[in-house]
C-alpha cells in the first residue's frame, strides 16, 4: 500500500497531467520498490475498446504496442541493456502483447519459457538477458480502452511474484490509465485551442513600404488547452496603415468569439473612420452587449519619406512604446477605458513622429506580468531595458530579445498569454 500511496503522489504531482512524465515515474517506482525490471508499453490515443464499448467488436483493428520505457538496476551493464530494451517492441506472442489483447492480468511465479518477453536483436531471450525468474503483466485500462501494459520481472532480491503483487500493480495500472487518458484529452484540447487561436491571428503580416514589421505570440504555460484572449492585426486604413493589439478578458470559446469580433470590427471600421480613437469607438459599440471587456491599443500610420506620422488610441491597455534609434525610450498613449463597458467611451489619445531607425512597440500585459520563482514580475523597467539594448535591431530581432529575456526571467513558465507587435521605419530603398 505504501507503493500505491507513493504512486498517487508521483502521478498527481503535476499542474498539468503529462503522459511521458507519469510513465517514467511509474516505471522508476516499480523498479525500485517491487521488481528488478519494469516495462511500460502503450498504444496510441485510439487503443482497442473493451467489448461492447461504443460498438467495438473483436474484429476492430488492434493498434501496435510501443515500448515507452524499460527501467532496471542502476549499474552500467543494466543501463546499457535498458537502452536496447526500450527499442524492442512487444511483438505478437509475447506476454505483454497477449495481456494487451486479452486484458487479463497474468503472474508467472517461475519463468519456464525464456522467450516470454521476446528475443533481443542478438538472438538472446530477454528473460535470459536480464536474468528474469518471475514475471507479471497487467493491462493499463481506463474503463473503456486498454491503453497498454505494465510488465515486471524479478530475479534476485524480488520475487517470486504472487497474487498480492499482482493486485498492487493492477491498481497502479488503473491509476496510470486515468493519468494517461487525462493527458491525452488535455493534449487534444490544446491542439484544438492552438488551431482556433491561429484562426484569430493573421497568418502573415503585410509589407508596408518604408517600414518593417514583426509580431510575437506566446501561449501561457498553464491553461494551454484554452483559447487565449490576445490578438493583433496589421491592415490598410483610409489613408495609411493600422496596427492594433488587444486583450480580451478571460479565455475559452466565449473569449475567442469576442476576440474575433474586436479584431474584425477594427479592421472594417478603419476603412471609413479617420483616427484610431474613432475606430476604437466603433469596436466599443459592437462589444456593449458582450459580457467581456477588451483592452486595446491602436496606431494609425501615415508613411512619408524617411518618417512615419503616428496617431495612437488606447482603451485601458499598457502604453505603446517608442524606441528611438539611439536607444532613447518614450511611453505613449496612456489612459482610456476598456472596450465594451460604457456607451460614452473616451479613448486615450496621443501622437508621435517616427524617424528612420525608430521603432513602435505594442504589447500585452502578459509581458509585464510574467513572474519568476520569487513571484517578482518582469515589469516595465526590464521591458524598457531590453528594448533599449536592442534599439538598433530589426523588429523581429527586438521582439525575439524580449521573448528570450522574459522566458529566462520566468524560467519558461508564463502565467498569461503574451503578444507583441513592432514596426520600424526603414531608410529609403536604393532601388
CSV table of C-alpha atoms in Angstrom, one decimal:
chain,number,residue,atom,x,y,z
A,1,UNK,CA,0.0,0.0,0.0
A,2,UNK,CA,3.0,2.3,0.5
A,3,UNK,CA,3.8,1.8,-3.1
A,4,UNK,CA,0.3,2.8,-4.1
A,5,UNK,CA,0.4,5.9,-1.9
A,6,UNK,CA,3.7,7.0,-3.3
A,7,UNK,CA,2.5,6.3,-6.9
A,8,UNK,CA,-0.5,8.6,-6.3
A,9,UNK,CA,1.8,11.4,-5.1
A,10,UNK,CA,4.1,11.0,-8.1
A,11,UNK,CA,1.4,10.7,-10.7
A,12,UNK,CA,-0.7,13.6,-9.4
A,13,UNK,CA,2.2,16.0,-8.6
A,14,UNK,CA,1.9,17.9,-11.8
A,15,UNK,CA,-0.1,21.1,-12.6
A,16,UNK,CA,-1.0,19.5,-15.9
A,17,UNK,CA,-1.1,15.8,-16.5
A,18,UNK,CA,1.9,14.7,-18.5
A,19,UNK,CA,1.9,11.2,-20.0
A,20,UNK,CA,5.6,10.9,-20.5
A,21,UNK,CA,6.5,12.1,-17.0
A,22,UNK,CA,3.8,9.8,-15.5
A,23,UNK,CA,5.0,6.7,-17.3
A,24,UNK,CA,8.6,7.2,-16.4
A,25,UNK,CA,7.8,7.9,-12.7
A,26,UNK,CA,5.7,4.8,-12.5
A,27,UNK,CA,8.4,2.6,-14.0
A,28,UNK,CA,11.1,4.1,-11.8
A,29,UNK,CA,9.0,3.5,-8.7
A,30,UNK,CA,8.2,-0.1,-9.6
A,31,UNK,CA,11.8,-0.9,-10.5
A,32,UNK,CA,12.9,0.5,-7.1
A,33,UNK,CA,10.2,-1.0,-4.9
A,34,UNK,CA,8.7,-4.1,-6.4
A,35,UNK,CA,10.9,-5.5,-9.2
A,36,UNK,CA,14.3,-5.7,-10.8
A,37,UNK,CA,12.9,-4.5,-14.1
A,38,UNK,CA,9.8,-2.6,-15.1
A,39,UNK,CA,8.5,-2.2,-18.7
A,40,UNK,CA,5.6,0.1,-19.8
A,41,UNK,CA,4.2,-0.4,-23.3
A,42,UNK,CA,1.5,1.8,-24.7
A,43,UNK,CA,-0.6,2.1,-27.8
A,44,UNK,CA,-1.7,5.5,-29.3
A,45,UNK,CA,-4.8,7.5,-28.3
A,46,UNK,CA,-7.1,5.1,-30.1
A,47,UNK,CA,-6.4,1.9,-28.2
A,48,UNK,CA,-8.7,-1.1,-28.5
A,49,UNK,CA,-12.1,-0.6,-26.9
A,50,UNK,CA,-13.5,-3.0,-24.4
A,51,UNK,CA,-16.1,-5.4,-25.9
A,52,UNK,CA,-19.4,-3.6,-26.2
A,53,UNK,CA,-17.9,-0.2,-25.6
A,54,UNK,CA,-19.1,2.2,-28.4
A,55,UNK,CA,-20.0,-0.8,-30.6
A,56,UNK,CA,-16.5,-2.2,-30.6
A,57,UNK,CA,-16.1,-5.7,-31.9
A,58,UNK,CA,-13.3,-8.3,-31.8
A,59,UNK,CA,-12.8,-7.6,-35.5
A,60,UNK,CA,-11.7,-4.0,-34.7
A,61,UNK,CA,-8.2,-3.2,-35.8
A,62,UNK,CA,-5.7,-3.6,-33.0
A,63,UNK,CA,-3.1,-0.8,-32.7
A,64,UNK,CA,0.5,-1.8,-32.2
A,65,UNK,CA,2.1,-1.6,-28.8
A,66,UNK,CA,5.1,0.7,-28.5
A,67,UNK,CA,7.7,0.4,-25.7
A,68,UNK,CA,7.8,3.6,-23.7
A,69,UNK,CA,10.3,2.8,-21.0
A,70,UNK,CA,12.4,-0.1,-19.7
A,71,UNK,CA,13.7,0.6,-16.2
A,72,UNK,CA,16.2,-1.7,-14.4
A,73,UNK,CA,19.1,-1.5,-11.9
A,74,UNK,CA,21.5,1.4,-12.0
A,75,UNK,CA,24.6,-0.5,-12.8
A,76,UNK,CA,26.4,0.3,-16.1
A,77,UNK,CA,25.5,-3.0,-17.7
A,78,UNK,CA,21.8,-2.7,-16.9
A,79,UNK,CA,21.7,0.9,-18.2
A,80,UNK,CA,23.1,-0.2,-21.5
A,81,UNK,CA,20.6,-3.1,-21.6
A,82,UNK,CA,17.7,-0.7,-20.8
A,83,UNK,CA,18.6,1.4,-23.9
A,84,UNK,CA,18.4,-1.7,-26.1
A,85,UNK,CA,15.2,-3.0,-24.5
A,86,UNK,CA,13.4,0.3,-25.0
A,87,UNK,CA,13.9,-0.2,-28.7
A,88,UNK,CA,12.4,-3.7,-28.5
A,89,UNK,CA,8.7,-3.7,-29.3
A,90,UNK,CA,6.4,-6.3,-27.6
A,91,UNK,CA,5.6,-8.4,-30.6
A,92,UNK,CA,2.7,-10.9,-31.0
A,93,UNK,CA,3.1,-13.9,-28.8
A,94,UNK,CA,5.0,-12.1,-26.0
A,95,UNK,CA,3.3,-11.8,-22.6
A,96,UNK,CA,2.8,-8.0,-22.8
A,97,UNK,CA,1.1,-8.3,-26.2
A,98,UNK,CA,-1.1,-11.2,-25.0
A,99,UNK,CA,-2.2,-9.3,-21.9
A,100,UNK,CA,-2.9,-6.2,-24.0
A,101,UNK,CA,-5.2,-8.2,-26.3
A,102,UNK,CA,-7.0,-10.2,-23.7
A,103,UNK,CA,-6.9,-7.5,-20.9
A,104,UNK,CA,-6.2,-10.4,-18.5
A,105,UNK,CA,-3.6,-9.8,-15.8
A,106,UNK,CA,-1.0,-12.6,-15.6
A,107,UNK,CA,1.5,-13.7,-13.0
A,108,UNK,CA,4.2,-16.3,-13.6
A,109,UNK,CA,5.9,-17.0,-10.3
A,110,UNK,CA,8.5,-19.1,-12.2
A,111,UNK,CA,9.6,-18.5,-15.8
A,112,UNK,CA,9.6,-21.7,-17.8
A,113,UNK,CA,9.6,-20.0,-21.3
A,114,UNK,CA,12.7,-17.8,-21.7
A,115,UNK,CA,11.1,-16.1,-24.8
A,116,UNK,CA,8.1,-15.0,-22.7
A,117,UNK,CA,9.2,-11.3,-23.2
A,118,UNK,CA,10.6,-11.7,-26.6
A,119,UNK,CA,14.1,-12.0,-28.1
A,120,UNK,CA,16.9,-9.5,-28.3
A,121,UNK,CA,18.4,-8.5,-31.6
A,122,UNK,CA,21.4,-10.8,-30.9
A,123,UNK,CA,19.0,-13.8,-30.6
A,124,UNK,CA,19.2,-14.0,-26.8
A,125,UNK,CA,15.9,-14.2,-25.0
A,126,UNK,CA,15.0,-11.1,-23.0
A,127,UNK,CA,14.4,-13.2,-19.8
A,128,UNK,CA,17.9,-14.6,-20.1
A,129,UNK,CA,19.4,-11.2,-20.8
A,130,UNK,CA,18.1,-9.7,-17.6
A,131,UNK,CA,18.0,-12.8,-15.5
A,132,UNK,CA,14.2,-12.9,-15.1
A,133,UNK,CA,13.0,-15.8,-12.9
A,134,UNK,CA,9.5,-14.4,-12.2
A,135,UNK,CA,7.2,-12.2,-14.4
A,136,UNK,CA,3.9,-10.4,-14.0
A,137,UNK,CA,2.0,-8.3,-16.5
A,138,UNK,CA,-1.2,-6.2,-16.1
A,139,UNK,CA,-3.3,-4.1,-18.6
A,140,UNK,CA,-3.4,-0.3,-18.3
A,141,UNK,CA,-7.2,0.2,-18.6
A,142,UNK,CA,-9.2,3.4,-18.3
A,143,UNK,CA,-12.6,1.8,-18.2
A,144,UNK,CA,-13.3,1.9,-21.9
A,145,UNK,CA,-10.0,1.1,-23.6
A,146,UNK,CA,-6.8,-0.8,-22.9
A,147,UNK,CA,-4.0,1.7,-23.3
A,148,UNK,CA,-1.1,-0.7,-22.8
A,149,UNK,CA,0.6,-2.9,-20.2
A,150,UNK,CA,2.9,-2.8,-17.2
A,151,UNK,CA,5.3,-5.7,-17.0
A,152,UNK,CA,7.6,-6.5,-14.1
A,153,UNK,CA,10.4,-9.1,-13.8
A,154,UNK,CA,12.2,-10.3,-10.7
A,155,UNK,CA,15.4,-12.3,-10.4
A,156,UNK,CA,17.3,-11.9,-7.1
A,157,UNK,CA,16.1,-9.5,-4.4
A,158,UNK,CA,12.5,-9.5,-5.5
A,159,UNK,CA,10.1,-12.3,-6.3
A,160,UNK,CA,8.8,-14.7,-6.9
A,161,UNK,CA,5.7,-12.6,-7.6
A,162,UNK,CA,2.3,-13.6,-6.1
A,163,UNK,CA,-1.3,-12.5,-6.2
A,164,UNK,CA,-0.7,-9.7,-3.7
A,165,UNK,CA,1.9,-8.2,-6.0
A,166,UNK,CA,-0.4,-8.7,-8.9
A,167,UNK,CA,-3.2,-6.8,-7.1
A,168,UNK,CA,-1.0,-3.9,-6.3
A,169,UNK,CA,0.2,-3.5,-9.9
A,170,UNK,CA,-3.3,-3.8,-11.2
A,171,UNK,CA,-4.4,-0.9,-9.2
A,172,UNK,CA,-1.4,1.1,-10.2
A,173,UNK,CA,-2.2,0.3,-13.8
A,174,UNK,CA,-5.7,1.8,-13.4
A,175,UNK,CA,-4.2,4.9,-11.8
A,176,UNK,CA,-1.8,5.3,-14.7
A,177,UNK,CA,-4.5,4.8,-17.2
A,178,UNK,CA,-6.5,7.7,-15.7
A,179,UNK,CA,-3.5,10.0,-15.9
A,180,UNK,CA,-2.7,9.0,-19.5
A,181,UNK,CA,-6.3,9.5,-20.5
A,182,UNK,CA,-6.4,12.9,-18.9
A,183,UNK,CA,-3.1,13.8,-20.5
A,184,UNK,CA,-4.3,12.8,-24.0
A,185,UNK,CA,-7.6,14.7,-23.5
A,186,UNK,CA,-5.7,17.8,-22.4
A,187,UNK,CA,-3.4,17.5,-25.4
A,188,UNK,CA,-6.3,17.2,-27.8
A,189,UNK,CA,-7.9,20.2,-26.3
A,190,UNK,CA,-4.7,22.1,-26.5
A,191,UNK,CA,-4.4,21.2,-30.2
A,192,UNK,CA,-7.9,22.5,-30.8
A,193,UNK,CA,-7.1,25.6,-28.9
A,194,UNK,CA,-4.0,26.2,-31.0
A,195,UNK,CA,-6.0,25.8,-34.2
A,196,UNK,CA,-8.7,28.2,-33.0
A,197,UNK,CA,-6.0,30.6,-31.8
A,198,UNK,CA,-4.2,30.5,-35.1
A,199,UNK,CA,-7.5,31.5,-36.8
A,200,UNK,CA,-7.8,34.6,-34.6
A,201,UNK,CA,-4.3,35.9,-35.7
A,202,UNK,CA,-3.2,37.0,-39.1
A,203,UNK,CA,-1.3,34.2,-40.9
A,204,UNK,CA,1.1,36.7,-42.4
A,205,UNK,CA,1.8,40.4,-41.9
A,206,UNK,CA,1.5,42.8,-44.9
A,207,UNK,CA,4.5,44.5,-46.3
A,208,UNK,CA,4.4,48.2,-45.5
A,209,UNK,CA,6.5,50.4,-47.9
A,210,UNK,CA,9.2,52.3,-45.9
A,211,UNK,CA,8.8,50.1,-42.8
A,212,UNK,CA,9.4,46.6,-41.4
A,213,UNK,CA,7.0,44.9,-39.0
A,214,UNK,CA,7.1,41.8,-36.8
A,215,UNK,CA,4.9,40.1,-34.3
A,216,UNK,CA,5.3,37.5,-31.5
A,217,UNK,CA,2.7,35.4,-29.7
A,218,UNK,CA,3.4,33.1,-26.8
A,219,UNK,CA,0.8,30.8,-25.2
A,220,UNK,CA,0.5,30.7,-21.4
A,221,UNK,CA,2.1,27.6,-19.9
A,222,UNK,CA,-1.0,27.0,-17.7
A,223,UNK,CA,-4.4,26.9,-19.4
A,224,UNK,CA,-2.8,26.0,-22.7
A,225,UNK,CA,-5.9,23.9,-23.6
A,226,UNK,CA,-8.0,27.1,-23.8
A,227,UNK,CA,-8.0,29.7,-26.5
A,228,UNK,CA,-6.3,32.9,-25.3
A,229,UNK,CA,-7.7,36.4,-25.5
A,230,UNK,CA,-4.7,38.2,-27.0
A,231,UNK,CA,-4.9,39.4,-30.6
A,232,UNK,CA,-3.1,41.7,-33.0
A,233,UNK,CA,-3.5,42.8,-36.6
A,234,UNK,CA,-2.0,45.0,-39.3
A,235,UNK,CA,-4.2,46.4,-42.1
A,236,UNK,CA,-4.8,49.2,-44.6
A,237,UNK,CA,-6.7,52.2,-43.4
A,238,UNK,CA,-8.5,55.0,-45.2
A,239,UNK,CA,-5.2,56.9,-45.6
A,240,UNK,CA,-2.4,54.7,-44.4
A,241,UNK,CA,-1.9,51.7,-42.2
A,242,UNK,CA,-3.3,50.5,-38.9
A,243,UNK,CA,-1.8,48.4,-36.1
A,244,UNK,CA,-3.9,47.1,-33.3
A,245,UNK,CA,-3.1,44.8,-30.3
A,246,UNK,CA,-5.7,43.8,-27.7
A,247,UNK,CA,-6.5,41.5,-24.8
A,248,UNK,CA,-9.9,40.1,-24.1
A,249,UNK,CA,-10.8,39.4,-20.5
A,250,UNK,CA,-10.8,35.6,-19.9
A,251,UNK,CA,-10.1,32.5,-22.0
A,252,UNK,CA,-12.0,29.9,-23.8
A,253,UNK,CA,-14.6,29.8,-26.7
A,254,UNK,CA,-16.5,32.8,-25.5
A,255,UNK,CA,-13.4,34.9,-25.3
A,256,UNK,CA,-12.4,33.7,-28.8
A,257,UNK,CA,-15.8,34.9,-30.1
A,258,UNK,CA,-15.2,38.4,-28.6
A,259,UNK,CA,-11.6,38.4,-29.9
A,260,UNK,CA,-12.8,37.7,-33.4
A,261,UNK,CA,-15.5,40.5,-33.1
A,262,UNK,CA,-13.0,43.0,-31.9
A,263,UNK,CA,-10.3,42.3,-34.4
A,264,UNK,CA,-12.5,42.2,-37.5
A,265,UNK,CA,-14.6,45.1,-36.4
A,266,UNK,CA,-11.5,47.2,-36.0
A,267,UNK,CA,-10.2,46.2,-39.5
A,268,UNK,CA,-13.6,47.1,-41.0
A,269,UNK,CA,-14.0,50.4,-39.2
A,270,UNK,CA,-10.5,51.5,-40.1
A,271,UNK,CA,-11.7,51.7,-43.8
A,272,UNK,CA,-14.0,54.6,-43.1
A,273,UNK,CA,-13.1,56.0,-39.7
A,274,UNK,CA,-10.2,58.5,-39.8
A,275,UNK,CA,-8.5,58.0,-36.4
A,276,UNK,CA,-7.7,55.2,-34.0
A,277,UNK,CA,-9.9,56.8,-31.4
A,278,UNK,CA,-12.8,56.7,-33.8
A,279,UNK,CA,-12.1,53.1,-34.7
A,280,UNK,CA,-12.0,52.1,-31.1
A,281,UNK,CA,-15.3,53.8,-30.6
A,282,UNK,CA,-16.9,51.6,-33.2
A,283,UNK,CA,-15.4,48.5,-31.6
A,284,UNK,CA,-16.7,49.6,-28.2
A,285,UNK,CA,-20.2,49.9,-29.5
A,286,UNK,CA,-20.0,46.5,-31.1
A,287,UNK,CA,-18.9,44.9,-27.7
A,288,UNK,CA,-21.5,46.6,-25.4
A,289,UNK,CA,-23.8,43.5,-25.5
A,290,UNK,CA,-20.9,41.1,-24.7
A,291,UNK,CA,-20.2,40.0,-21.1
A,292,UNK,CA,-16.5,40.5,-21.5
A,293,UNK,CA,-14.4,43.7,-21.8
A,294,UNK,CA,-11.4,44.2,-24.1
A,295,UNK,CA,-8.3,46.4,-23.6
A,296,UNK,CA,-6.6,47.5,-26.8
A,297,UNK,CA,-4.1,50.0,-28.3
A,298,UNK,CA,-4.2,51.1,-31.9
A,299,UNK,CA,-1.8,53.0,-34.1
A,300,UNK,CA,-2.7,54.8,-37.3
A,301,UNK,CA,0.3,55.4,-39.6
A,302,UNK,CA,0.8,57.8,-42.4
A,303,UNK,CA,4.1,56.8,-44.1
A,304,UNK,CA,6.2,59.7,-45.6
A,305,UNK,CA,9.7,59.9,-46.9
A,306,UNK,CA,12.1,58.8,-44.1
A,307,UNK,CA,9.4,59.2,-41.4
A,308,UNK,CA,6.0,58.0,-40.2
A,309,UNK,CA,3.3,60.1,-38.5
A,310,UNK,CA,1.6,58.0,-35.9
A,311,UNK,CA,-1.7,58.7,-34.1
A,312,UNK,CA,-2.5,56.5,-31.1
A,313,UNK,CA,-5.7,55.4,-29.4
A,314,UNK,CA,-5.8,53.4,-26.2
A,315,UNK,CA,-8.5,51.6,-24.3
A,316,UNK,CA,-7.3,50.7,-20.9
A,317,UNK,CA,-4.2,49.0,-22.3
A,318,UNK,CA,-0.5,49.2,-21.4
A,319,UNK,CA,1.0,52.2,-23.3
A,320,UNK,CA,2.7,51.9,-26.6
A,321,UNK,CA,6.5,52.3,-26.5
A,322,UNK,CA,8.6,54.3,-28.9
A,323,UNK,CA,12.2,53.1,-29.2
A,324,UNK,CA,14.4,55.8,-30.8
A,325,UNK,CA,17.3,54.7,-33.0
A,326,UNK,CA,19.7,56.0,-30.3
A,327,UNK,CA,18.1,53.9,-27.6
A,328,UNK,CA,16.0,56.6,-26.0
A,329,UNK,CA,12.7,55.3,-24.9
A,330,UNK,CA,9.3,57.0,-24.7
A,331,UNK,CA,6.0,55.6,-23.5
A,332,UNK,CA,2.9,56.9,-25.2
A,333,UNK,CA,-0.9,56.5,-25.5
A,334,UNK,CA,-1.8,56.3,-21.8
A,335,UNK,CA,-5.4,56.3,-20.5
A,336,UNK,CA,-8.8,55.4,-21.8
A,337,UNK,CA,-11.2,52.8,-20.5
A,338,UNK,CA,-11.6,49.2,-21.7
A,339,UNK,CA,-13.9,48.5,-24.6
A,340,UNK,CA,-17.4,47.1,-24.1
A,341,UNK,CA,-18.0,48.7,-20.6
A,342,UNK,CA,-19.6,52.1,-21.2
A,343,UNK,CA,-21.6,53.7,-24.0
A,344,UNK,CA,-19.9,57.1,-23.5
A,345,UNK,CA,-16.4,55.6,-24.4
A,346,UNK,CA,-13.5,58.0,-24.3
A,347,UNK,CA,-10.1,56.7,-25.6
A,348,UNK,CA,-6.7,57.9,-24.5
A,349,UNK,CA,-5.1,59.7,-27.5
A,350,UNK,CA,-1.6,60.6,-28.4
A,351,UNK,CA,0.6,61.2,-31.4
A,352,UNK,CA,4.2,60.7,-32.3
A,353,UNK,CA,6.6,61.0,-35.2
A,354,UNK,CA,8.9,58.2,-36.1
A,355,UNK,CA,12.2,58.8,-37.9
A,356,UNK,CA,14.4,56.3,-39.7
A,357,UNK,CA,15.5,53.6,-37.2
A,358,UNK,CA,12.8,54.4,-34.7
A,359,UNK,CA,10.5,51.5,-33.6
A,360,UNK,CA,6.9,51.5,-32.3
A,361,UNK,CA,6.2,48.6,-29.9
A,362,UNK,CA,2.7,47.4,-28.9
A,363,UNK,CA,2.4,44.6,-26.3
A,364,UNK,CA,0.0,42.8,-23.9
A,365,UNK,CA,0.1,42.9,-20.1
A,366,UNK,CA,1.4,39.3,-20.2
A,367,UNK,CA,4.8,40.7,-20.9
A,368,UNK,CA,4.8,42.8,-17.8
A,369,UNK,CA,3.1,40.2,-15.5
A,370,UNK,CA,5.5,37.3,-16.2
A,371,UNK,CA,6.7,36.1,-12.8
A,372,UNK,CA,9.9,34.4,-11.6
A,373,UNK,CA,10.2,31.8,-8.8
A,374,UNK,CA,10.3,34.7,-6.2
A,375,UNK,CA,7.0,36.0,-7.6
A,376,UNK,CA,8.6,39.1,-8.9
A,377,UNK,CA,7.1,40.5,-12.1
A,378,UNK,CA,9.1,41.1,-15.3
A,379,UNK,CA,7.7,44.6,-15.2
A,380,UNK,CA,8.1,47.8,-17.3
A,381,UNK,CA,11.6,48.5,-16.2
A,382,UNK,CA,13.0,45.2,-17.5
A,383,UNK,CA,11.0,45.6,-20.7
A,384,UNK,CA,12.4,49.1,-21.4
A,385,UNK,CA,15.9,47.9,-20.6
A,386,UNK,CA,15.6,45.1,-23.1
A,387,UNK,CA,14.2,47.3,-25.8
A,388,UNK,CA,16.9,49.9,-25.3
A,389,UNK,CA,19.6,47.3,-25.5
A,390,UNK,CA,18.3,46.2,-28.9
A,391,UNK,CA,17.3,49.6,-30.3
A,392,UNK,CA,19.3,49.0,-33.5
A,393,UNK,CA,17.8,45.6,-34.2
A,394,UNK,CA,15.1,45.0,-36.7
A,395,UNK,CA,11.6,44.4,-35.2
A,396,UNK,CA,12.0,40.6,-35.4
A,397,UNK,CA,15.3,40.7,-33.5
A,398,UNK,CA,14.0,43.2,-31.0
A,399,UNK,CA,10.9,41.1,-30.1
A,400,UNK,CA,13.0,37.9,-30.1
A,401,UNK,CA,15.2,39.6,-27.5
A,402,UNK,CA,12.2,40.5,-25.3
A,403,UNK,CA,10.9,36.9,-25.6
A,404,UNK,CA,14.3,35.4,-24.6
A,405,UNK,CA,14.6,37.8,-21.6
A,406,UNK,CA,11.0,37.1,-20.5
A,407,UNK,CA,11.3,33.3,-20.7
A,408,UNK,CA,14.6,33.3,-19.0
A,409,UNK,CA,13.2,35.5,-16.2
A,410,UNK,CA,10.1,33.3,-15.8
A,411,UNK,CA,12.1,30.0,-16.3
A,412,UNK,CA,9.8,29.3,-19.2
A,413,UNK,CA,6.6,29.4,-17.1
A,414,UNK,CA,4.2,32.0,-18.4
A,415,UNK,CA,1.0,32.6,-16.4
A,416,UNK,CA,-0.6,34.6,-19.2
A,417,UNK,CA,-0.5,34.8,-23.0
A,418,UNK,CA,2.0,37.2,-24.5
A,419,UNK,CA,1.6,39.2,-27.7
A,420,UNK,CA,3.9,41.8,-29.2
A,421,UNK,CA,3.8,43.9,-32.4
A,422,UNK,CA,6.6,46.2,-33.6
A,423,UNK,CA,7.1,48.5,-36.5
A,424,UNK,CA,10.4,50.2,-37.5
A,425,UNK,CA,10.8,53.0,-40.1
A,426,UNK,CA,13.4,51.9,-42.6
A,427,UNK,CA,15.7,54.1,-44.8
A,428,UNK,CA,14.6,54.6,-48.4
A,429,UNK,CA,15.5,51.7,-50.7
A,430,UNK,CA,18.3,52.4,-53.2
A,431,UNK,CA,16.1,50.7,-55.8
